Amino acid sequence: MLFLTLKSPYYSVESNETMFEQMVFVVGETYVWSIQEVEGDHFQHLRERIEKNLGIIRKKGADYLFYLLMEAIIDNYYIAYDKLTEANIGLDNLNETKPTPEFALKVENNKRQLNQIKRMTISIKDAINQLENIDCFEFDIKYFIEIKEQIGLMSDEIDFNLNQLDSSLNLMFSIQNHRLNEVMKTLTIFSVIFIPLTFLAGIYGMNFKNMPELQTEYGYFILLGVMVLVSIVSIIFIKRKKWFS
């Protein structure tokens, strides 16, 4: 007799994310038992095949039926994976998405669920590797080679999507830093131009009695000319430093 437990994914409408339920299988030479936590049915299509005697399912043994049950669970993983990737979160639509904290949270949530699926698929692959060493009864392990290949392909696709999501976050932070640098550069340019002007206006706005420039007939226009000259010199200096580029 063979006893195996694994996780099967299902989509929860209440939490709006992929959840996992515990599945228990007991496999003997002539029977297969399956027990699950959540109400629902993953294997209705197999029951119909058995009831209607479709295909070769009635002609094969318990190991073949167990393989079909495992294949149905792998299909659930593909459904969960497609559900997570259908929103196309990542580099493909980053140009249409603002790099906001909500977007970063959505990416991190997507990564978390993808990592969960990957961990569960790895556990299934480890279980299949252990099945290759069983000798309790006649058990044809060749049925599970295809499942191992499917799990390997899914794991590669998940790794690719995780890399895409990481790249999306890095690009988002780069965009934010670039925007911040542009703002700081603009503020710096205005500061370089207006700080000397504020200094001059502060000196000649004190209105002390013994300031000789206050009695100059053209002092106001001279000060405006000096301010314009200081502004022009500041702009030339900024251009030579290539702060505008």
Short mmCIF file of C-alpha atoms in Angstrom, two decimals, residues 14 64 137 164 195 201 212 222:
data_model
loop_
_atom_site.label_atom_id
_atom_site.label_comp_id
_atom_site.label_asym_id
_atom_site.label_seq_id
_atom_site.Cartn_x
_atom_site.Cartn_y
_atom_site.Cartn_z
CA GLU A 14 -13.36 35.53 -0.99
CA TYR A 64 -2.73 4.19 -14.06
CA PHE A 137 3.43 -4.00 -5.56
CA GLN A 164 10.37 39.41 -14.96
CA ILE A 195 20.16 82.65 -3.97
CA ALA A 201 17.80 92.05 -2.23
CA PRO A 212 25.33 105.47 0.71
CA ILE A 222 22.07 99.71 -11.05
#
